[in-house]
Amino acid sequence: MASELQQLRFDPPQSNASDESSARDDRPLLNPDSGAVADQDSDDIHLKYAPFSRRDAYGTMGRGELPWMEKVLLGMALITIVPIRVVFGMSLLFLYYMICRICTLLYDPNRETDEQEDYAHMVGWRRSVIVWSGRFVSRAMLFVLGFYWISEVNRIPPNENKSTNENEGQENSQESERPGVIISNHVSYLDILYHMSSSFPSFVAKRSVAKLPLVGIISKCLGCVYVQRESKTTESKGVSGVVSERIREAVKNSSAPMMMLFPEGTTTNGEYLLPFKTGAFLSKAPVLPLILRYPYQRFSLAWESMAGGRHFLLLLCQFVNHLEVIRLPVYVPSQEEKDDPKLYASNIRRFMAKEGNMLLSDIGLPEKRVYLAALNGIPRQC
């Protein structure tokens, strides 16, 4: 494993003011038109950024040369199932929008800050309708997109099957520890639909999502915590505080929505786990780990290096899509992990990698941006 991590480690370019090599290098790493290599072998680049590399029939950016049979299947899908899926998908989205609009009519949203307002804390029939209709519509949306069945596996620890008096007290104490946050690996935008259909949690989203047509009111009903992701101001501390407070509230109150966080901070091809950010672990609360997989034969549903529009169109063209979910037991942190969020995050990450048979990588979003720039032929700057 150490050698694999060494291969994936990102070495930033060294600069020296007194060396000619410090001059700007405008040569692209890859030529996006021909795929020719400008500075190093293409295979080495994809190996270095392996967590973001696509290996399906459509190529790295979805522009690979396809066999004639694949082209025939795409043509058939474009004139048959794609229009049907678009119509039914938009109908479901509009239906749920209307449900949220009616349920929130004349109801004041919860306001934690000037930038954070949500309807996730409402009670009574309004909240019940929003949650259960949201779970149903999300699952129906997945069905429309070709996920006709979803494989879910629950990993039960061996000691939970024991019923001896010796460990009854320990089991009861663990059952009293309710998780306040769900953490998951991040593979695709489809992850959100699955989690909505499964537990209808709150997410962290860009602030602009709250202003989107149709989706904006839905995100507020989910109780999303909005953040300006490119901002490096003290706002990030405020967001972390809101998230931690929400997690602690969910632990104490079973009717409060759980938080759903992707601690990697970006998507991968599903074979790797990137370093975890500590935001999900600052509250010191138990977490519920989940692992998502999207098995494929022709087109990978992982969204890491392909344009969003192209990816969604190819998703619509695939007749059947597959999703496998591994539910791990609730992880209750030790006192040492509570005192050290980085240790807590690291232990959870290794636990998920072991249970999901995934590799650990020490690169992250900055390296992903370098990789995408290389794929698009953007000149390097040294």
Short mmCIF file of N, CA and C in Angstrom, two decimals, residues 114-267:
data_model
loop_
_atom_site.label_atom_id
_atom_site.label_comp_id
_atom_site.label_asym_id
_atom_site.label_seq_id
_atom_site.Cartn_x
_atom_site.Cartn_y
_atom_site.Cartn_z
N ASP A 114 -28.31 35.04 8.81
CA ASP A 114 -28.92 35.76 7.70
C ASP A 114 -28.86 34.96 6.40
N GLU A 115 -27.84 34.12 6.29
CA GLU A 115 -27.64 33.36 5.06
C GLU A 115 -28.22 31.95 5.14
N GLN A 116 -28.66 31.53 6.33
CA GLN A 116 -29.11 30.16 6.51
C GLN A 116 -30.59 30.15 6.90
N GLU A 117 -31.44 29.74 5.98
CA GLU A 117 -32.84 29.55 6.31
C GLU A 117 -33.30 28.22 5.74
N ASP A 118 -34.15 27.54 6.51
CA ASP A 118 -34.58 26.22 6.07
C ASP A 118 -35.95 25.90 6.65
N TYR A 119 -36.55 24.86 6.09
CA TYR A 119 -37.84 24.37 6.57
C TYR A 119 -37.71 22.98 7.17
N ALA A 120 -36.49 22.57 7.49
CA ALA A 120 -36.26 21.22 7.99
C ALA A 120 -36.68 21.07 9.44
N HIS A 121 -36.92 22.18 10.12
CA HIS A 121 -37.26 22.10 11.54
C HIS A 121 -38.76 22.23 11.78
N MET A 122 -39.56 22.30 10.72
CA MET A 122 -40.99 22.34 10.90
C MET A 122 -41.49 20.98 11.41
N VAL A 123 -42.62 20.98 12.08
CA VAL A 123 -43.17 19.76 12.67
C VAL A 123 -44.60 19.55 12.17
N GLY A 124 -45.15 18.40 12.54
CA GLY A 124 -46.53 18.12 12.17
C GLY A 124 -46.68 17.57 10.77
N TRP A 125 -47.88 17.74 10.22
CA TRP A 125 -48.20 17.12 8.93
C TRP A 125 -47.35 17.70 7.80
N ARG A 126 -46.97 18.96 7.90
CA ARG A 126 -46.17 19.56 6.83
C ARG A 126 -44.84 18.83 6.67
N ARG A 127 -44.17 18.61 7.79
CA ARG A 127 -42.87 17.94 7.73
C ARG A 127 -43.02 16.50 7.26
N SER A 128 -44.04 15.81 7.72
CA SER A 128 -44.26 14.42 7.32
C SER A 128 -44.50 14.31 5.82
N VAL A 129 -45.31 15.21 5.27
CA VAL A 129 -45.58 15.18 3.84
C VAL A 129 -44.31 15.45 3.04
N ILE A 130 -43.53 16.45 3.47
CA ILE A 130 -42.30 16.80 2.76
C ILE A 130 -41.31 15.64 2.76
N VAL A 131 -41.13 14.99 3.92
CA VAL A 131 -40.14 13.92 4.04
C VAL A 131 -40.57 12.70 3.25
N TRP A 132 -41.77 12.21 3.47
CA TRP A 132 -42.17 10.96 2.83
C TRP A 132 -42.40 11.10 1.34
N SER A 133 -42.94 12.23 0.92
CA SER A 133 -43.08 12.45 -0.52
C SER A 133 -41.71 12.66 -1.16
N GLY A 134 -40.79 13.31 -0.43
CA GLY A 134 -39.44 13.50 -0.96
C GLY A 134 -38.70 12.18 -1.14
N ARG A 135 -38.84 11.28 -0.18
CA ARG A 135 -38.20 9.97 -0.31
C ARG A 135 -38.80 9.19 -1.47
N PHE A 136 -40.12 9.26 -1.62
CA PHE A 136 -40.78 8.54 -2.71
C PHE A 136 -40.38 9.10 -4.07
N VAL A 137 -40.41 10.42 -4.20
CA VAL A 137 -40.07 11.05 -5.48
C VAL A 137 -38.61 10.78 -5.84
N SER A 138 -37.72 10.81 -4.86
CA SER A 138 -36.30 10.55 -5.14
C SER A 138 -36.09 9.13 -5.65
N ARG A 139 -36.77 8.17 -5.02
CA ARG A 139 -36.64 6.79 -5.50
C ARG A 139 -37.28 6.63 -6.87
N ALA A 140 -38.40 7.31 -7.09
CA ALA A 140 -39.03 7.25 -8.41
C ALA A 140 -38.13 7.87 -9.47
N MET A 141 -37.43 8.92 -9.11
CA MET A 141 -36.49 9.56 -10.04
C MET A 141 -35.37 8.59 -10.40
N LEU A 142 -34.84 7.89 -9.41
CA LEU A 142 -33.80 6.90 -9.68
C LEU A 142 -34.33 5.79 -10.59
N PHE A 143 -35.57 5.39 -10.37
CA PHE A 143 -36.17 4.36 -11.23
C PHE A 143 -36.27 4.85 -12.67
N VAL A 144 -36.69 6.09 -12.84
CA VAL A 144 -36.78 6.67 -14.18
C VAL A 144 -35.41 6.69 -14.86
N LEU A 145 -34.36 6.92 -14.07
CA LEU A 145 -33.00 6.98 -14.62
C LEU A 145 -32.38 5.60 -14.83
N GLY A 146 -33.14 4.54 -14.59
CA GLY A 146 -32.64 3.19 -14.89
C GLY A 146 -32.20 2.38 -13.70
N PHE A 147 -32.36 2.91 -12.48
CA PHE A 147 -32.00 2.16 -11.27
C PHE A 147 -33.25 1.40 -10.81
N TYR A 148 -33.53 0.30 -11.50
CA TYR A 148 -34.76 -0.44 -11.24
C TYR A 148 -34.70 -1.19 -9.92
N TRP A 149 -33.51 -1.53 -9.49
CA TRP A 149 -33.32 -2.12 -8.16
C TRP A 149 -31.98 -1.63 -7.61
N ILE A 150 -31.91 -1.54 -6.30
CA ILE A 150 -30.71 -1.08 -5.61
C ILE A 150 -30.30 -2.14 -4.59
N SER A 151 -29.08 -2.61 -4.70
CA SER A 151 -28.57 -3.63 -3.78
C SER A 151 -28.04 -2.96 -2.51
N GLU A 152 -28.61 -3.31 -1.36
CA GLU A 152 -28.19 -2.75 -0.08
C GLU A 152 -27.75 -3.87 0.85
N VAL A 153 -26.56 -3.70 1.40
CA VAL A 153 -25.99 -4.70 2.32
C VAL A 153 -25.71 -4.04 3.64
N ASN A 154 -26.16 -4.66 4.73
CA ASN A 154 -25.90 -4.16 6.08
C ASN A 154 -24.77 -4.98 6.70
N ARG A 155 -23.70 -4.32 7.06
CA ARG A 155 -22.58 -4.98 7.72
C ARG A 155 -22.80 -4.97 9.23
N ILE A 156 -23.16 -6.10 9.80
CA ILE A 156 -23.43 -6.19 11.23
C ILE A 156 -22.20 -6.72 11.94
N PRO A 157 -21.70 -6.01 12.93
CA PRO A 157 -20.55 -6.51 13.68
C PRO A 157 -20.86 -7.86 14.32
N PRO A 158 -19.89 -8.77 14.38
CA PRO A 158 -20.13 -10.10 14.95
C PRO A 158 -20.67 -10.07 16.37
N ASN A 159 -20.21 -9.13 17.20
CA ASN A 159 -20.62 -9.13 18.60
C ASN A 159 -22.07 -8.72 18.80
N GLU A 160 -22.70 -8.16 17.73
CA GLU A 160 -24.09 -7.76 17.87
C GLU A 160 -25.02 -8.96 17.83
N ASN A 161 -24.53 -10.10 17.35
CA ASN A 161 -25.36 -11.29 17.29
C ASN A 161 -25.37 -12.06 18.60
N LYS A 162 -24.50 -11.66 19.53
CA LYS A 162 -24.43 -12.36 20.80
C LYS A 162 -25.53 -11.84 21.73
N SER A 163 -26.06 -12.73 22.54
CA SER A 163 -27.14 -12.33 23.44
C SER A 163 -26.82 -12.67 24.89
N THR A 164 -25.57 -12.83 25.22
CA THR A 164 -25.16 -13.17 26.58
C THR A 164 -25.34 -11.98 27.50
N ASN A 165 -25.52 -12.25 28.78
CA ASN A 165 -25.69 -11.18 29.75
C ASN A 165 -24.44 -10.33 29.88
N GLU A 166 -23.31 -10.93 29.51
CA GLU A 166 -22.04 -10.23 29.67
C GLU A 166 -21.94 -8.98 28.82
N ASN A 167 -22.49 -9.06 27.61
CA ASN A 167 -22.35 -7.91 26.72
C ASN A 167 -23.67 -7.19 26.50
N GLU A 168 -24.72 -7.52 27.24
CA GLU A 168 -25.99 -6.84 27.06
C GLU A 168 -25.87 -5.36 27.41
N GLY A 169 -25.18 -5.07 28.52
CA GLY A 169 -25.02 -3.68 28.92
C GLY A 169 -24.27 -2.87 27.89
N GLN A 170 -23.24 -3.47 27.28
CA GLN A 170 -22.45 -2.76 26.28
C GLN A 170 -23.29 -2.50 25.03
N GLU A 171 -24.10 -3.49 24.63
CA GLU A 171 -24.93 -3.29 23.44
C GLU A 171 -25.96 -2.21 23.69
N ASN A 172 -26.57 -2.19 24.86
CA ASN A 172 -27.57 -1.17 25.17
C ASN A 172 -26.96 0.21 25.16
N SER A 173 -25.74 0.34 25.68
CA SER A 173 -25.09 1.65 25.68
C SER A 173 -24.75 2.11 24.28
N GLN A 174 -24.39 1.17 23.40
CA GLN A 174 -24.09 1.54 22.03
C GLN A 174 -25.36 1.93 21.27
N GLU A 175 -26.47 1.23 21.56
CA GLU A 175 -27.72 1.56 20.89
C GLU A 175 -28.21 2.95 21.29
N SER A 176 -27.84 3.39 22.50
CA SER A 176 -28.26 4.72 22.94
C SER A 176 -27.49 5.83 22.23
N GLU A 177 -26.39 5.49 21.56
CA GLU A 177 -25.60 6.47 20.82
C GLU A 177 -26.18 6.59 19.42
N ARG A 178 -26.98 7.62 19.21
CA ARG A 178 -27.61 7.84 17.91
C ARG A 178 -26.67 8.67 17.03
N PRO A 179 -26.45 8.24 15.78
CA PRO A 179 -25.59 9.03 14.89
C PRO A 179 -26.27 10.33 14.51
N GLY A 180 -25.49 11.38 14.40
CA GLY A 180 -26.03 12.67 13.99
C GLY A 180 -25.66 13.02 12.57
N VAL A 181 -24.80 12.22 11.95
CA VAL A 181 -24.34 12.53 10.61
C VAL A 181 -24.08 11.24 9.84
N ILE A 182 -24.43 11.25 8.57
CA ILE A 182 -24.11 10.16 7.65
C ILE A 182 -22.92 10.62 6.81
N ILE A 183 -21.91 9.79 6.71
CA ILE A 183 -20.78 10.12 5.84
C ILE A 183 -20.68 9.06 4.75
N SER A 184 -20.28 9.49 3.58
CA SER A 184 -20.27 8.59 2.42
C SER A 184 -19.15 8.98 1.49
N ASN A 185 -18.65 7.99 0.76
CA ASN A 185 -17.75 8.33 -0.35
C ASN A 185 -18.58 9.04 -1.41
N HIS A 186 -17.92 9.83 -2.24
CA HIS A 186 -18.62 10.67 -3.22
C HIS A 186 -18.20 10.23 -4.62
N VAL A 187 -19.14 9.71 -5.38
CA VAL A 187 -18.85 9.20 -6.72
C VAL A 187 -19.56 10.01 -7.80
N SER A 188 -20.80 10.43 -7.53
CA SER A 188 -21.60 11.05 -8.56
C SER A 188 -22.64 11.96 -7.94
N TYR A 189 -23.23 12.84 -8.76
CA TYR A 189 -24.36 13.65 -8.31
C TYR A 189 -25.57 12.77 -7.98
N LEU A 190 -25.57 11.54 -8.47
CA LEU A 190 -26.64 10.60 -8.15
C LEU A 190 -26.63 10.19 -6.68
N ASP A 191 -25.48 10.36 -6.02
CA ASP A 191 -25.40 10.05 -4.59
C ASP A 191 -26.48 10.79 -3.80
N ILE A 192 -26.73 12.04 -4.19
CA ILE A 192 -27.69 12.87 -3.46
C ILE A 192 -29.10 12.27 -3.57
N LEU A 193 -29.48 11.83 -4.77
CA LEU A 193 -30.80 11.23 -4.94
C LEU A 193 -30.96 9.98 -4.07
N TYR A 194 -29.91 9.16 -4.02
CA TYR A 194 -30.02 7.96 -3.19
C TYR A 194 -30.20 8.32 -1.72
N HIS A 195 -29.39 9.23 -1.21
CA HIS A 195 -29.48 9.58 0.20
C HIS A 195 -30.82 10.24 0.52
N MET A 196 -31.36 11.00 -0.42
CA MET A 196 -32.69 11.57 -0.21
C MET A 196 -33.74 10.47 -0.11
N SER A 197 -33.64 9.47 -0.95
CA SER A 197 -34.62 8.39 -0.93
C SER A 197 -34.46 7.49 0.29
N SER A 198 -33.26 7.44 0.84
CA SER A 198 -32.98 6.55 1.95
C SER A 198 -33.30 7.16 3.31
N SER A 199 -32.80 8.38 3.55
CA SER A 199 -32.95 8.96 4.88
C SER A 199 -33.34 10.43 4.88
N PHE A 200 -33.38 11.06 3.72
CA PHE A 200 -33.78 12.46 3.57
C PHE A 200 -33.01 13.37 4.54
N PRO A 201 -31.68 13.38 4.46
CA PRO A 201 -30.88 14.19 5.38
C PRO A 201 -30.67 15.60 4.85
N SER A 202 -29.98 16.41 5.61
CA SER A 202 -29.57 17.74 5.18
C SER A 202 -28.17 17.68 4.58
N PHE A 203 -27.90 18.50 3.58
CA PHE A 203 -26.62 18.52 2.90
C PHE A 203 -25.94 19.88 3.07
N VAL A 204 -24.67 19.92 2.71
CA VAL A 204 -23.96 21.19 2.55
C VAL A 204 -23.96 21.50 1.06
N ALA A 205 -24.40 22.70 0.70
CA ALA A 205 -24.55 23.05 -0.72
C ALA A 205 -24.04 24.46 -0.96
N LYS A 206 -23.76 24.77 -2.20
CA LYS A 206 -23.37 26.12 -2.57
C LYS A 206 -24.53 27.07 -2.30
N ARG A 207 -24.19 28.29 -1.94
CA ARG A 207 -25.22 29.27 -1.63
C ARG A 207 -26.12 29.54 -2.82
N SER A 208 -25.58 29.44 -4.02
CA SER A 208 -26.37 29.71 -5.22
C SER A 208 -27.50 28.69 -5.43
N VAL A 209 -27.38 27.50 -4.82
CA VAL A 209 -28.42 26.48 -4.98
C VAL A 209 -29.75 26.98 -4.44
N ALA A 210 -29.72 27.78 -3.37
CA ALA A 210 -30.96 28.26 -2.75
C ALA A 210 -31.76 29.16 -3.69
N LYS A 211 -31.12 29.70 -4.73
CA LYS A 211 -31.80 30.62 -5.64
C LYS A 211 -32.18 29.96 -6.96
N LEU A 212 -31.88 28.68 -7.12
CA LEU A 212 -32.20 28.00 -8.37
C LEU A 212 -33.71 27.76 -8.49
N PRO A 213 -34.25 27.85 -9.71
CA PRO A 213 -35.67 27.54 -9.91
C PRO A 213 -35.95 26.08 -9.54
N LEU A 214 -37.08 25.83 -8.93
CA LEU A 214 -37.54 24.51 -8.51
C LEU A 214 -36.66 23.92 -7.40
N VAL A 215 -35.36 23.83 -7.66
CA VAL A 215 -34.45 23.17 -6.72
C VAL A 215 -34.24 23.98 -5.44
N GLY A 216 -34.35 25.31 -5.54
CA GLY A 216 -34.07 26.16 -4.39
C GLY A 216 -34.96 25.85 -3.19
N ILE A 217 -36.27 25.79 -3.40
CA ILE A 217 -37.19 25.51 -2.30
C ILE A 217 -37.01 24.10 -1.77
N ILE A 218 -36.65 23.17 -2.67
CA ILE A 218 -36.41 21.78 -2.24
C ILE A 218 -35.20 21.71 -1.33
N SER A 219 -34.15 22.46 -1.67
CA SER A 219 -32.95 22.46 -0.83
C SER A 219 -33.23 23.03 0.56
N LYS A 220 -34.13 24.00 0.64
CA LYS A 220 -34.50 24.56 1.94
C LYS A 220 -35.33 23.57 2.75
N CYS A 221 -36.17 22.79 2.07
CA CYS A 221 -36.94 21.76 2.77
C CYS A 221 -36.03 20.64 3.27
N LEU A 222 -34.94 20.40 2.56
CA LEU A 222 -33.95 19.43 3.03
C LEU A 222 -33.17 19.96 4.23
N GLY A 223 -33.16 21.26 4.39
CA GLY A 223 -32.39 21.85 5.48
C GLY A 223 -30.94 22.03 5.13
N CYS A 224 -30.64 22.31 3.87
CA CYS A 224 -29.25 22.44 3.43
C CYS A 224 -28.56 23.59 4.16
N VAL A 225 -27.28 23.38 4.44
CA VAL A 225 -26.42 24.42 4.99
C VAL A 225 -25.65 25.02 3.81
N TYR A 226 -25.84 26.30 3.57
CA TYR A 226 -25.26 26.93 2.39
C TYR A 226 -23.90 27.53 2.70
N VAL A 227 -23.00 27.41 1.71
CA VAL A 227 -21.64 27.88 1.90
C VAL A 227 -21.13 28.45 0.59
N GLN A 228 -20.34 29.51 0.69
CA GLN A 228 -19.65 30.07 -0.46
C GLN A 228 -18.31 29.37 -0.53
N ARG A 229 -18.20 28.33 -1.36
CA ARG A 229 -17.06 27.42 -1.29
C ARG A 229 -15.75 28.07 -1.69
N GLU A 230 -15.77 29.08 -2.52
CA GLU A 230 -14.52 29.71 -2.93
C GLU A 230 -14.04 30.74 -1.93
N SER A 231 -14.89 31.03 -0.93
CA SER A 231 -14.53 32.05 0.05
C SER A 231 -13.55 31.51 1.07
N LYS A 232 -12.56 32.30 1.44
CA LYS A 232 -11.56 31.92 2.44
C LYS A 232 -11.69 32.80 3.68
N THR A 233 -12.85 33.42 3.86
CA THR A 233 -13.05 34.31 4.99
C THR A 233 -13.48 33.51 6.21
N THR A 234 -13.80 34.24 7.27
CA THR A 234 -14.22 33.59 8.52
C THR A 234 -15.58 32.95 8.38
N GLU A 235 -16.25 33.07 7.22
CA GLU A 235 -17.54 32.44 7.01
C GLU A 235 -17.44 30.94 7.18
N SER A 236 -16.30 30.35 6.78
CA SER A 236 -16.13 28.91 6.87
C SER A 236 -16.28 28.43 8.31
N LYS A 237 -15.79 29.26 9.27
CA LYS A 237 -15.95 28.89 10.67
C LYS A 237 -17.42 28.88 11.06
N GLY A 238 -18.18 29.86 10.52
CA GLY A 238 -19.60 29.90 10.81
C GLY A 238 -20.33 28.68 10.27
N VAL A 239 -19.97 28.25 9.07
CA VAL A 239 -20.59 27.08 8.47
C VAL A 239 -20.26 25.84 9.28
N SER A 240 -19.01 25.69 9.69
CA SER A 240 -18.62 24.55 10.52
C SER A 240 -19.40 24.53 11.82
N GLY A 241 -19.62 25.73 12.38
CA GLY A 241 -20.38 25.81 13.61
C GLY A 241 -21.83 25.38 13.42
N VAL A 242 -22.44 25.82 12.29
CA VAL A 242 -23.82 25.43 12.00
C VAL A 242 -23.92 23.93 11.80
N VAL A 243 -22.98 23.36 11.05
CA VAL A 243 -22.99 21.92 10.79
C VAL A 243 -22.84 21.13 12.09
N SER A 244 -21.89 21.53 12.94
CA SER A 244 -21.67 20.83 14.21
C SER A 244 -22.91 20.93 15.10
N GLU A 245 -23.55 22.08 15.09
CA GLU A 245 -24.76 22.25 15.91
C GLU A 245 -25.88 21.37 15.40
N ARG A 246 -26.00 21.27 14.08
CA ARG A 246 -27.03 20.41 13.49
C ARG A 246 -26.78 18.94 13.85
N ILE A 247 -25.52 18.54 13.82
CA ILE A 247 -25.19 17.15 14.14
C ILE A 247 -25.53 16.84 15.59
N ARG A 248 -25.15 17.72 16.49
CA ARG A 248 -25.45 17.50 17.91
C ARG A 248 -26.95 17.49 18.17
N GLU A 249 -27.68 18.32 17.42
CA GLU A 249 -29.14 18.35 17.57
C GLU A 249 -29.76 17.03 17.12
N ALA A 250 -29.24 16.46 16.01
CA ALA A 250 -29.76 15.20 15.52
C ALA A 250 -29.48 14.05 16.48
N VAL A 251 -28.37 14.12 17.21
CA VAL A 251 -28.05 13.09 18.19
C VAL A 251 -29.06 13.12 19.34
N LYS A 252 -29.44 14.31 19.78
CA LYS A 252 -30.32 14.45 20.93
C LYS A 252 -31.79 14.30 20.56
N ASN A 253 -32.16 14.71 19.35
CA ASN A 253 -33.56 14.75 18.95
C ASN A 253 -33.78 13.85 17.74
N SER A 254 -34.52 12.78 17.90
CA SER A 254 -34.74 11.82 16.82
C SER A 254 -35.57 12.40 15.68
N SER A 255 -36.31 13.47 15.94
CA SER A 255 -37.12 14.08 14.88
C SER A 255 -36.34 15.11 14.07
N ALA A 256 -35.16 15.48 14.55
CA ALA A 256 -34.33 16.44 13.81
C ALA A 256 -33.64 15.75 12.64
N PRO A 257 -33.49 16.45 11.49
CA PRO A 257 -32.85 15.82 10.33
C PRO A 257 -31.36 15.58 10.57
N MET A 258 -30.86 14.43 10.11
CA MET A 258 -29.44 14.15 10.19
C MET A 258 -28.70 14.92 9.10
N MET A 259 -27.44 15.18 9.32
CA MET A 259 -26.60 15.78 8.30
C MET A 259 -26.02 14.69 7.41
N MET A 260 -25.81 15.01 6.14
CA MET A 260 -25.17 14.10 5.20
C MET A 260 -23.96 14.83 4.62
N LEU A 261 -22.76 14.29 4.86
CA LEU A 261 -21.53 14.95 4.43
C LEU A 261 -20.68 14.00 3.60
N PHE A 262 -20.03 14.57 2.59
CA PHE A 262 -19.04 13.85 1.78
C PHE A 262 -17.66 14.37 2.20
N PRO A 263 -17.00 13.72 3.14
CA PRO A 263 -15.77 14.28 3.71
C PRO A 263 -14.60 14.36 2.74
N GLU A 264 -14.68 13.69 1.57
CA GLU A 264 -13.60 13.80 0.60
C GLU A 264 -13.57 15.17 -0.07
N GLY A 265 -14.73 15.82 -0.15
CA GLY A 265 -14.80 17.15 -0.73
C GLY A 265 -14.91 17.20 -2.23
N THR A 266 -14.86 16.05 -2.91
CA THR A 266 -15.00 15.99 -4.36
C THR A 266 -15.30 14.55 -4.75
N THR A 267 -15.59 14.33 -6.02
CA THR A 267 -15.92 12.99 -6.50
C THR A 267 -14.68 12.25 -7.00
#
